[in-house]
XYZ file of C-alpha atoms in Angstrom:
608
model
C -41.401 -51.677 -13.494
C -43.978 -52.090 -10.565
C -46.005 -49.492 -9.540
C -48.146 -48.930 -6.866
C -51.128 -47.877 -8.372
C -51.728 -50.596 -11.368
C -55.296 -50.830 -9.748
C -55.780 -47.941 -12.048
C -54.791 -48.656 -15.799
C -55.033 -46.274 -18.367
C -57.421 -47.241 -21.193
C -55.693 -47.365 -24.100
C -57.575 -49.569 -27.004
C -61.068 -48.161 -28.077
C -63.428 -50.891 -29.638
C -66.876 -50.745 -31.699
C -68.903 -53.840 -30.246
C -72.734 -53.992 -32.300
C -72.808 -49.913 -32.595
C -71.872 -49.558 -29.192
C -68.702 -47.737 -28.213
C -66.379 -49.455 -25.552
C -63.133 -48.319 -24.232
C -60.911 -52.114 -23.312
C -57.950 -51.080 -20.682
C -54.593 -53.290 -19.769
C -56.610 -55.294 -17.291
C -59.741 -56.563 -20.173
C -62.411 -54.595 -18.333
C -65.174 -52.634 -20.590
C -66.203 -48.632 -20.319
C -69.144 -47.306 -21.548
C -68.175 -44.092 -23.376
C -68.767 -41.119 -21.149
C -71.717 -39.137 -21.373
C -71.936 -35.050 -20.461
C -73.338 -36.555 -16.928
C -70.651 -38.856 -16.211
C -67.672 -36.602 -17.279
C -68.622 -32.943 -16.097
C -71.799 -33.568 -13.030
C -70.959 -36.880 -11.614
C -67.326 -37.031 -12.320
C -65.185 -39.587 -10.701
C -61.693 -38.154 -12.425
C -60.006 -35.640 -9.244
C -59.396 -32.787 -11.941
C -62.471 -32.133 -13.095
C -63.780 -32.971 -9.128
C -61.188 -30.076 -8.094
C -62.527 -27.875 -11.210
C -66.373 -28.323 -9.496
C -64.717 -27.446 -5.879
C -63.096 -24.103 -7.121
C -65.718 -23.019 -9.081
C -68.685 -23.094 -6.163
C -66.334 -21.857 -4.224
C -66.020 -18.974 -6.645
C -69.564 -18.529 -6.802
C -70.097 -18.576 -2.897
C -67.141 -15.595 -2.686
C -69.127 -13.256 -4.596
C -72.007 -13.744 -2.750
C -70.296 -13.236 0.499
C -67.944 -10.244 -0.952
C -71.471 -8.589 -1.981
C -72.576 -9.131 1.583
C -69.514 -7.350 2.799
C -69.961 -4.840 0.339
C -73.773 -4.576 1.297
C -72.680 -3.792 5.163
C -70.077 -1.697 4.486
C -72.463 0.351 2.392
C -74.428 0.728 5.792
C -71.441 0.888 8.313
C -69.926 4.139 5.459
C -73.049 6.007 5.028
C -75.240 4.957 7.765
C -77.537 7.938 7.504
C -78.146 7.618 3.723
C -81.026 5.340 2.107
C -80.140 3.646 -0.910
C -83.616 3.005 -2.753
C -82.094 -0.145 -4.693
C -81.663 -1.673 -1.461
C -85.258 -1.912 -0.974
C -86.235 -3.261 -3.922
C -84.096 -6.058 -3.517
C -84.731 -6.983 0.412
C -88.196 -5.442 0.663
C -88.977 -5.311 4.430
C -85.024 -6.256 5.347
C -84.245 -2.732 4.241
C -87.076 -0.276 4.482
C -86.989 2.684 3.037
C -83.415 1.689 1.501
C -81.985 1.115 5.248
C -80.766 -2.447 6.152
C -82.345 -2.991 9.106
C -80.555 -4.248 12.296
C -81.612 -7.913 11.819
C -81.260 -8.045 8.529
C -77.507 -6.539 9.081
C -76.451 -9.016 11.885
C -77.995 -12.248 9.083
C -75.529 -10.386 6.783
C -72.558 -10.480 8.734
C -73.038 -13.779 9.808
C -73.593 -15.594 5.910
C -70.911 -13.539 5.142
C -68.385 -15.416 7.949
C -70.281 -18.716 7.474
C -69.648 -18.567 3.512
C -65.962 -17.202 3.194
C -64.406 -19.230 6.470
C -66.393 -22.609 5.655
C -67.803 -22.463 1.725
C -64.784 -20.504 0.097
C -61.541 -20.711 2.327
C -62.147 -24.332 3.513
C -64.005 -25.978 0.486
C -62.846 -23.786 -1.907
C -59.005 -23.569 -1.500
C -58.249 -27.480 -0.024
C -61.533 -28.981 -1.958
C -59.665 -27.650 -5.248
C -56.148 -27.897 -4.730
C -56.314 -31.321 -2.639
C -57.799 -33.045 -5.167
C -56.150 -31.258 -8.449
C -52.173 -32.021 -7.139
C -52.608 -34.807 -4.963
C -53.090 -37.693 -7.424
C -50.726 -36.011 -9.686
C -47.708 -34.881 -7.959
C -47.223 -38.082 -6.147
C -47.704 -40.009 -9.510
C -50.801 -41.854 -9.004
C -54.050 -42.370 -11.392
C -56.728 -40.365 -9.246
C -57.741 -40.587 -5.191
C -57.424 -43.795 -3.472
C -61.363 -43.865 -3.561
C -62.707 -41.952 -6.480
C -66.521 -42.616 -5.501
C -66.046 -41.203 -2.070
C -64.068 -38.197 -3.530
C -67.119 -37.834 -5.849
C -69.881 -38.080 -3.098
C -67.370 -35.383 -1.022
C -68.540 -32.831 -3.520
C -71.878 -33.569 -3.739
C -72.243 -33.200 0.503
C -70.921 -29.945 -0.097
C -73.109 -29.242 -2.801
C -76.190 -30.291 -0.877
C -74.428 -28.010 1.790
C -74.608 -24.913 -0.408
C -77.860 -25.829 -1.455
C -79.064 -25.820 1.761
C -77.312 -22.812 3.101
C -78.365 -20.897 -0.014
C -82.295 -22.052 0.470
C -81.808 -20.333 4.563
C -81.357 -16.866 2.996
C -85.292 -17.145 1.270
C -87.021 -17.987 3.922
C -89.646 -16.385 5.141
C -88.188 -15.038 8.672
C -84.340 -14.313 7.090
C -81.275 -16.005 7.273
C -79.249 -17.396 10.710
C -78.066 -14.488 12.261
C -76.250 -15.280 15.145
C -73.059 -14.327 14.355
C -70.709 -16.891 12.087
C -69.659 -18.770 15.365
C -73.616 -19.188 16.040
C -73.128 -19.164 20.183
C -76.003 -19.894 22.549
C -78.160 -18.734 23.969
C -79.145 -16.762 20.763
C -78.796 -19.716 18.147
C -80.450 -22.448 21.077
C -83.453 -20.497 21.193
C -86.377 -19.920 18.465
C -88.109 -17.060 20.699
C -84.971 -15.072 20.221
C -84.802 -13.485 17.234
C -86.056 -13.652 13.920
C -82.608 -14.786 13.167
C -82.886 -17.978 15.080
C -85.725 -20.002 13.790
C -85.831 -21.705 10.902
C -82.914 -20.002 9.380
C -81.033 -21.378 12.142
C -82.248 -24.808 11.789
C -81.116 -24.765 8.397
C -77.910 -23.237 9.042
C -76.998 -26.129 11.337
C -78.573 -28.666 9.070
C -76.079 -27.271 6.505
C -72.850 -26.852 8.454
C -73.578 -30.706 9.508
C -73.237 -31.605 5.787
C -69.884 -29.730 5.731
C -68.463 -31.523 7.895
C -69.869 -35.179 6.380
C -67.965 -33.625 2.938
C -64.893 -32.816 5.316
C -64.272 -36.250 6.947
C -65.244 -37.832 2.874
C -62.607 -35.620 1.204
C -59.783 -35.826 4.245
C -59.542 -39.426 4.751
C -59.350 -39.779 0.900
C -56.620 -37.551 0.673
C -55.033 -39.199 3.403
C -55.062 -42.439 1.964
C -53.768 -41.188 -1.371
C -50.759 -39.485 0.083
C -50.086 -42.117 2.043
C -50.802 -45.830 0.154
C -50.666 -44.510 -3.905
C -47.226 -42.537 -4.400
C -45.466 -44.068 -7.398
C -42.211 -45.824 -7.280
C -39.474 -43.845 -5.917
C -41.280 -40.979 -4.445
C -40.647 -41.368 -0.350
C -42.084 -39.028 1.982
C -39.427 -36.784 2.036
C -39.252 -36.456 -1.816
C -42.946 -35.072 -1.765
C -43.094 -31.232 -2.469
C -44.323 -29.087 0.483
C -47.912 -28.827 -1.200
C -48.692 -32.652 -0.573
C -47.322 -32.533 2.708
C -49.245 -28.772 3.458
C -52.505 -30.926 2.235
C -51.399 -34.035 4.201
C -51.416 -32.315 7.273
C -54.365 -30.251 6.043
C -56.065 -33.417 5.943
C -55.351 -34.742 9.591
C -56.329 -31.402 11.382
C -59.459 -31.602 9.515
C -60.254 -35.168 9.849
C -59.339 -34.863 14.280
C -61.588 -31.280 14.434
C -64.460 -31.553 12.491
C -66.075 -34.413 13.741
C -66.204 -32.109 17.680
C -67.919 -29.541 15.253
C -70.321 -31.657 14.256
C -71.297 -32.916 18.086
C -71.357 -29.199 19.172
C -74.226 -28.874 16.202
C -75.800 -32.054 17.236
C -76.401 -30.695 20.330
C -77.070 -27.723 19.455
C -80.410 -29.032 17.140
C -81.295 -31.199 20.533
C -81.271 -28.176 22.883
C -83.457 -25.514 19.550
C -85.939 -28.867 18.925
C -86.016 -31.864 21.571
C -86.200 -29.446 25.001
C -82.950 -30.397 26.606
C -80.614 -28.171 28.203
C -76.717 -28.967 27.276
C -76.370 -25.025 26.191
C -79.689 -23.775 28.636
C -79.796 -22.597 32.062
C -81.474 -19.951 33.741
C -82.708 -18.346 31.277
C -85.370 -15.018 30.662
C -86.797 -14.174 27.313
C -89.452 -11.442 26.911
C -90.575 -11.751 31.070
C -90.903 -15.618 30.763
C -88.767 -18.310 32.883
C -87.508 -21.178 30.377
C -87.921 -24.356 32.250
C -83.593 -25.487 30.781
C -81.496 -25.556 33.655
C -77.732 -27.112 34.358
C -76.747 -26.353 30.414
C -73.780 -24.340 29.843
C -73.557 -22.008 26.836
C -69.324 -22.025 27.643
C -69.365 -25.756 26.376
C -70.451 -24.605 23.049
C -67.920 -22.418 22.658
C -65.184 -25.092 23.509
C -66.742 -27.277 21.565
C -66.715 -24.702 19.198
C -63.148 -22.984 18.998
C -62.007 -27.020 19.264
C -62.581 -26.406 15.855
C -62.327 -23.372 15.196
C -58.885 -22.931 15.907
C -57.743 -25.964 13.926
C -59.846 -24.293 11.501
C -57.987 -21.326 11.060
C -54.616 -23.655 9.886
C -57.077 -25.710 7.687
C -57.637 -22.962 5.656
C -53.767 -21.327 5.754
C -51.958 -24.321 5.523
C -52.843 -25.443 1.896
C -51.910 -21.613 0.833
C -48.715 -22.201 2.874
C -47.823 -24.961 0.465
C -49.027 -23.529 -2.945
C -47.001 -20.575 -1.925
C -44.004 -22.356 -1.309
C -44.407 -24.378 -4.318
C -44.957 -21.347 -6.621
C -42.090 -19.542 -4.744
C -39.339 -22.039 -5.433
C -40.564 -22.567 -9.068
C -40.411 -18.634 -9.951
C -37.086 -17.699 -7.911
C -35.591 -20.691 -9.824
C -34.238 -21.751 -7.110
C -34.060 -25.135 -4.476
C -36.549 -24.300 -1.447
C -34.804 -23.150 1.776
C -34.861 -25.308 4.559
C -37.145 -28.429 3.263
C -37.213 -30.305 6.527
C -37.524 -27.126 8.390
C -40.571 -25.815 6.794
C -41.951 -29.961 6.304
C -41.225 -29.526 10.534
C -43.112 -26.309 10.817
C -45.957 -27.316 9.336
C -46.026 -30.465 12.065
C -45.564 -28.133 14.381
C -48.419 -25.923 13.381
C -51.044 -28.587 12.860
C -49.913 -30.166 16.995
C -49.989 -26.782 18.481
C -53.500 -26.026 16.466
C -54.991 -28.033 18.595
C -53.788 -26.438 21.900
C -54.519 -22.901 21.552
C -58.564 -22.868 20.965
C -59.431 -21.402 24.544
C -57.123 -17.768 23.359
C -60.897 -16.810 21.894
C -62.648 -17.192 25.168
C -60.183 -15.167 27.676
C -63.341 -13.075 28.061
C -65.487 -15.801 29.022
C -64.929 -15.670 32.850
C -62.056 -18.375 32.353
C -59.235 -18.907 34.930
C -56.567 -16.673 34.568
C -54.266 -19.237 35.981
C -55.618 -21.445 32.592
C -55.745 -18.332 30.304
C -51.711 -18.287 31.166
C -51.194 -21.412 29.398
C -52.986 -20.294 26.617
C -51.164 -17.135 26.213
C -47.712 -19.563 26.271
C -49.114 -22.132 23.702
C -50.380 -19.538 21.747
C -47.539 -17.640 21.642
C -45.517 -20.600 20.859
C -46.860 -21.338 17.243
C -45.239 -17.906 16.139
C -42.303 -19.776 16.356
C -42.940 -22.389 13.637
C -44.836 -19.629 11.416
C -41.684 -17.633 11.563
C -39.297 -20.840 10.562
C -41.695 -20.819 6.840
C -41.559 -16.929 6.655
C -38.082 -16.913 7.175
C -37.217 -19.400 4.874
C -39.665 -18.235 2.153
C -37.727 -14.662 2.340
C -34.721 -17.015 1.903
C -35.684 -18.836 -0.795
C -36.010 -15.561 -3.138
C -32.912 -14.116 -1.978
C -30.831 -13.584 -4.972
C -33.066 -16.236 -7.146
C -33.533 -15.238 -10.699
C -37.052 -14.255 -9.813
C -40.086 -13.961 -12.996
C -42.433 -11.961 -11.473
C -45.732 -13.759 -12.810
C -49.026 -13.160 -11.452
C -48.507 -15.998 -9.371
C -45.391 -15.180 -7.934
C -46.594 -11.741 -7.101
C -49.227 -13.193 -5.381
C -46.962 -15.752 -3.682
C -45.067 -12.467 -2.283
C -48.254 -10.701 -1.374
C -49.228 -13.633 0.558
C -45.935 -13.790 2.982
C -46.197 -9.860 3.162
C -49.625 -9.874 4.617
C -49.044 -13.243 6.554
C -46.110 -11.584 8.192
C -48.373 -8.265 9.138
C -51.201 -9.881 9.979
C -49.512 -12.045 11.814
C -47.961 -9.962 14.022
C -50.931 -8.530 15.497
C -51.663 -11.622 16.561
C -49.060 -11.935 19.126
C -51.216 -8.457 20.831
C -54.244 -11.081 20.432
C -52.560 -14.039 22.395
C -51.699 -12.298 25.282
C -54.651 -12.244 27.791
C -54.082 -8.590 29.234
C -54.096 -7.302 25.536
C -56.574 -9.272 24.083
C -59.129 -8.486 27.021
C -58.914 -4.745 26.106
C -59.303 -5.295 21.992
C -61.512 -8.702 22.012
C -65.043 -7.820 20.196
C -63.498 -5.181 18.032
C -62.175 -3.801 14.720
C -58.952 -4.742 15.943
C -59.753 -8.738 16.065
C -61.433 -7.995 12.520
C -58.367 -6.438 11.069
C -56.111 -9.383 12.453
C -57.819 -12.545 11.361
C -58.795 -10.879 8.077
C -55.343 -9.967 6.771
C -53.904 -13.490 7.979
C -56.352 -16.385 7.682
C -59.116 -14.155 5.155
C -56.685 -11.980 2.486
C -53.375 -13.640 2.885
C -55.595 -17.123 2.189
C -57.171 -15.870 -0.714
C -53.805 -14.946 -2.128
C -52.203 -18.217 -1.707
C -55.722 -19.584 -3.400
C -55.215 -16.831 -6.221
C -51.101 -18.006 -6.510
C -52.191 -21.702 -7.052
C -54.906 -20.527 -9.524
C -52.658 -18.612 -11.445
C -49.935 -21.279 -11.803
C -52.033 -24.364 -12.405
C -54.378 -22.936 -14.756
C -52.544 -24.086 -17.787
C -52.972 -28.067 -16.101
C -56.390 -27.165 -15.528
C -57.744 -25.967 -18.927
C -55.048 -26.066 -21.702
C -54.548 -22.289 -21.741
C -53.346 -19.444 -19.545
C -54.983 -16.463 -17.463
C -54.521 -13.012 -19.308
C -51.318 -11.657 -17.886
C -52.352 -7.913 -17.764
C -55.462 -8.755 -15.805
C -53.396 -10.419 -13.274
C -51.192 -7.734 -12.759
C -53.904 -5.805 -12.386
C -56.239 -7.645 -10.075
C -53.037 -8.436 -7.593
C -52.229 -4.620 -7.189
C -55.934 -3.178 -6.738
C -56.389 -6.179 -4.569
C -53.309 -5.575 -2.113
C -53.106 -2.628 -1.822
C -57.085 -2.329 -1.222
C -56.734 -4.913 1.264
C -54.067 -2.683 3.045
C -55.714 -0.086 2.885
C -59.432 -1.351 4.360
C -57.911 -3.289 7.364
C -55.145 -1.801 8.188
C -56.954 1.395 10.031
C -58.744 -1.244 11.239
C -56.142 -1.479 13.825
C -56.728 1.401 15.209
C -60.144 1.810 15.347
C -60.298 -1.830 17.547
C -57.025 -0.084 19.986
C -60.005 2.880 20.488
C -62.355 0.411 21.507
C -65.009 0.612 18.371
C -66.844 -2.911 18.754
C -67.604 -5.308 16.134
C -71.037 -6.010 14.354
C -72.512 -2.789 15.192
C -74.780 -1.262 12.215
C -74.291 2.428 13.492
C -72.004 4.291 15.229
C -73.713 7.611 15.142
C -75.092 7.521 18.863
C -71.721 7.166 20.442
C -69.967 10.937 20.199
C -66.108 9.088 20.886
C -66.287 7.297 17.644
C -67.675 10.019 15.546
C -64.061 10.892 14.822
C -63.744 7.593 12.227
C -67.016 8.036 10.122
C -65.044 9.566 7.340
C -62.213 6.658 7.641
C -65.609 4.229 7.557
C -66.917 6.278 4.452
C -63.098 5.688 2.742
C -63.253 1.837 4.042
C -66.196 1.368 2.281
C -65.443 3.205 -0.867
C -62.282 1.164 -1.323
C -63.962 -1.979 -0.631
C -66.312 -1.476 -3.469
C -63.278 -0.846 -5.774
C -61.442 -3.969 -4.286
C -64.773 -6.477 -5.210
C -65.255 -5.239 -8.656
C -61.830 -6.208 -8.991
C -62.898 -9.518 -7.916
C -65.118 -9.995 -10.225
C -62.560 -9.005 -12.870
C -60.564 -12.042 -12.035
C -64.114 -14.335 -12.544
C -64.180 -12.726 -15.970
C -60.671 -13.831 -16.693
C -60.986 -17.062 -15.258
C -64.438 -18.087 -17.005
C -63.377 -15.976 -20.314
C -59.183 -17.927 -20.459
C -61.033 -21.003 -20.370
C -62.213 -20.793 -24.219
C -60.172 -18.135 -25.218
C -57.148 -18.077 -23.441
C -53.541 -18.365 -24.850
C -53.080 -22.039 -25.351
C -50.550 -24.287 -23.823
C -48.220 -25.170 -26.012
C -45.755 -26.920 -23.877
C -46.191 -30.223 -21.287
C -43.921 -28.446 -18.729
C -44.805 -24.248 -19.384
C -43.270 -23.341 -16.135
C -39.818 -25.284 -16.103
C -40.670 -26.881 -12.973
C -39.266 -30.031 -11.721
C -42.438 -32.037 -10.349
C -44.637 -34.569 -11.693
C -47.850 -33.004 -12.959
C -45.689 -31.214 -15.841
C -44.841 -34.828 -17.184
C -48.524 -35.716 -17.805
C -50.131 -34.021 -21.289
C -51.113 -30.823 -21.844
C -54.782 -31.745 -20.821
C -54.685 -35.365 -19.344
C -57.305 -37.596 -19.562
C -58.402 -39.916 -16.504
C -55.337 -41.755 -15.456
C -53.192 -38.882 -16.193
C -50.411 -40.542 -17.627
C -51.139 -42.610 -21.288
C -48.270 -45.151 -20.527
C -46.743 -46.462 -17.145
C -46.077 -43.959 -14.159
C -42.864 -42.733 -14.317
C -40.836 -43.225 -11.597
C -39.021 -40.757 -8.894
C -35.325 -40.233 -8.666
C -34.641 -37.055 -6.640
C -36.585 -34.491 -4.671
C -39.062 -32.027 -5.802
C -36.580 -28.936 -5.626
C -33.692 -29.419 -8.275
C -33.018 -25.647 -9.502
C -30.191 -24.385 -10.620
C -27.979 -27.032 -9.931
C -24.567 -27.986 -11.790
C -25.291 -25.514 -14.658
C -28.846 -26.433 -15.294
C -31.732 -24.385 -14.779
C -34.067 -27.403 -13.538
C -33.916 -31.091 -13.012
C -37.236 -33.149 -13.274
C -37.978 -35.455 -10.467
C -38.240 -38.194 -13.340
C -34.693 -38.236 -14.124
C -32.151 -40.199 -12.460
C -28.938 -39.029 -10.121
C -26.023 -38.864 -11.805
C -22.991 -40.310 -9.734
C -21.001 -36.874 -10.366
C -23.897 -34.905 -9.341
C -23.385 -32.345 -6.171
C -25.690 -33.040 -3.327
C -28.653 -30.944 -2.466
């Protein structure tokens, strides 16, 4: 049987040559037995490359949950000090008050690191590379050195985003989108010097990792699928990450000349952002810049951005979904359709976040239409995921539950975003809680629980053992309903006209009436990230103690990771690929309760 991948074969004979110890594979070339370096820090093998993406990304979501919970501690008792606070920040929070500054750095890390470090790197960087190589049956990435050097950008990324909150005049703090004039100009703010520089410095090594890891996956999905497995018998998680892939690998590289520019204009004296401009009583000498092209630039991005971070939780979830409801996924070409759909209209829509920025209204129009447009292909998967668990023999593991949790809050969130795509709306509510509450139930908790849903289920392929069970129930109900219940009022609060990024409301007597729903907010936010870090606890703690796996294929599913062992080794399978007969969805058909992909059609079978 011919494969694709034999470029990759297995080692299977281990050798002693003179005291040294040599692994021989099929094709007679030599290993050198691996070393802690080799296997765990500068690992070419896509598992344990996914295990380094999840866990910096888990590390860089508590740091930018405790920065959320650090602002809402300010935003809920503004008029209290908190004497801790002071010891930790020294002159950021004197006499135990975050200071304004020091409040507008913290919102801003805490967009830069959940959007970009967690959502983006965290969720694809893990699940990309974990079920890529293995559910369309090939031996790793297509280039395991550039899939290794992908995690190391974004290391050197975090390092040097982590390094801009120690220096000496505080972080970038500019607001996660970093616009100009404020982020062009040193003189600003405290905010925008070095930390700035920095900032940029590391957002430009995001993107290097971004373009590394997408073209790789690319590649994979599209040159190393083993025999038998055709495009349309790929489960809805490689083709979620396929397309993934493309949005990121078309927007990122506009990001990164938006940045360029962006260092030019803060270090070399031009003026693409500059003109016109006063700071402190002097005339800056910048003239015929525009700060508006930043902002295309910009949301060119950041609007494809929004889908690169959904879209892999769109496919876990459906995935998960079909596996737990026992039954076939609704609608495969539908939802394989939508999620074409999505990533073409992505790139159409970025000017809906700059209706306020003096733009045409006779261009805004279009906007509104495309924008309102790519509800239609969102509500194709919803419906079809509500389909898919009608009447299934659902087992309500943690996964599934957060599988559900995720299309619940997809669908709410979601909806507010039609208000948010229509110009006349969206001109009223833009700057305030109400744009917070949207995007953060849709792209922020509904992503995280597609993340969580993947976690949960692949565990066992990850490490060998499972999550504790009670602590899963656990950390999915504290965490949805807490996320309910801190941005939903949110809402309302934006529909009153209470603006975004302010430290303190106190001066303004019309929004007086929320500081007890802002004291409740907070309170429930604090409950929500110790809940958090209950889930770290069970992640780090399952992974020597765990309940081990005792079966190859724990979850009955039908796909081709379950046919590798319990913990496979680099190559993932020991012996020849095995080869593809069927699609990925074969529940409950002809009196079975699952088919594996591996297994040929029977001529009596019923079609799917």
């Amino acid at each position: 049987m011919n494969h694709d991948n034999n470029q990759h074969v297995h080692p299977e004979v281990h050798v002693t040559h003179g005291g040294h110890h040599v692994e021989h594979d099929g094709d007679g070339h030599h290993h050198h037995k691996e070393t802690f370096l080799t296997k765990y820090i500068f690992s070419q093998d896509h598992k344990t490359i996914a295990k380094q993406f999840l866990i910096t990304g888990m590390i860089w979501a508590i740091v930018g949950g405790l920065m959320s919970v650090l602002f809402r501690l300010q935003l809920g008792y503004p008029d209290q000090s908190f004497e801790i606070l002071e010891t930790f920040f020294g002159r950021w929070a004197p006499g135990g008050q975050i200071n304004p500054e020091f409040y507008y750095a913290l919102i801003t890390m805490h967009g830069t690191i959940l959007v970009f470090f967690v959502l983006t790197g965290g969720l694809s960087g893990t699940f990309a590379n974990l079920l890529i190589p293995l559910q369309v049956g090939a031996r790793d990435m297509a280039s395991p050195l550039m899939n290794m050097l992908s995690y190391w950008f974004f290391m050197l990324s975090s390092l040097i985003m982590l390094a801009s909150l120690f220096v000496q005049t505080g972080p970038a703090s500019g607001g996660w989108t970093a616009y100009p004039p404020l982020s062009a100009l040193a003189q600003a703010s405290e905010g925008s010097k070095i930390g700035m520089d920095l900032w940029i410095v590391s957002m430009a090594m995001f993107v290097v990792m971004g373009l590394l890891g997408n073209l790789n996956y690319i590649a994979t999905i599209l040159n190393m699928r083993t025999k038998g497995m055709t495009m349309t018998r790929m489960p809805l998680t490689i083709w979620a990450l396929f397309f993934t892939a493309i949005l990121g690998v078309l927007s990122f590289p506009v990001l990164l000349s938006g940045f360029i520019l962006l260092l030019f204009d803060r270090n070399l004296g031009t003026s693409f952002y500059l003109s016109d401009i006063y700071v402190k009583g002097q005339i800056l000498p910048n003239e015929g810049g525009s700060a508006i092209l930043y902002q295309h630039l910009f949301w060119f991005l950041g609007h494809p951005e929004v889908y690169i971070i959904i879209l892999p939780a769109m496919g876990l979830v459906s995935e998960v979904m079909s596996v737990n409801s026992r039954k076939p996924i609704f609608g495969y070409m539908a939802m394989v359709g939508s999620l074409f759909a999505i990533t073409v209209l992505a790139f159409l829509v970025w000017a809906h976040h700059m209706f306020v920025s003096g733009m045409s209204p006779f261009l805004g129009s279009f906007f509104v239409l495309l924008t309102l447009l790519i509800a239609i292909p969102s509500a194709i998967k919803v419906f079809n995921w509500i389909t898919t668990i009608w009447r299934g023999n659902i087992r309500f593991t943690p996964a599934m539950l957060f599988a559900i949790g995720f299309v619940s809050l997809f669908i709410s969130g979601g909806l507010t975003g039609i208000f948010l795509g229509n110009s006349t709306i969206d001109i009223h509510v833009h700057d305030t809680y109400f744009v917070i509450a949207h995007f953060h139930i849709v792209m922020g908790v509904s992503a995280f629980f597609g993340m969580f849903a993947g976690v949960y289920h692949w565990y066992p392929k990850m490490y060998g053992r499972y999550l504790n069970n009670t602590l899963g129930y656990l950390h999915f109900w504290v965490t949805l309903v807490g996320a309910y219940l801190i941005f939903w009022p949110m809402h309302y609060m934006g529909l009153a006209g209470v603006p975004r990024r302010y430290l303190d409301f106190r001066l303004w007597t019309s929004f007086n009436q929320f500081d007890n729903l802002n004291k409740f907010i907070s309170i429930v936010t604090i409950i929500v990230f110790a809940v958090q870090l209950m889930f770290v606890f069970n992640f780090f703690y399952s992974i020597w103690k765990g309940r081990k796996v005792r079966s190859q294929n724990p979850w009955n599913a039908t796909t081709l990771e379950w046919t590798t062992p319990i913990r496979p080794g680099h190559g993932n399978w020991p012996g020849e690929i095995p080869e593809v007969h069927r699609w990925a969805y074969d529940y409950s058909k002809d009196g079975r309760d699952f088919i594996p992909q591996t297994e040929p059609v029977n001529p009596d079978e019923t079609k799917h």
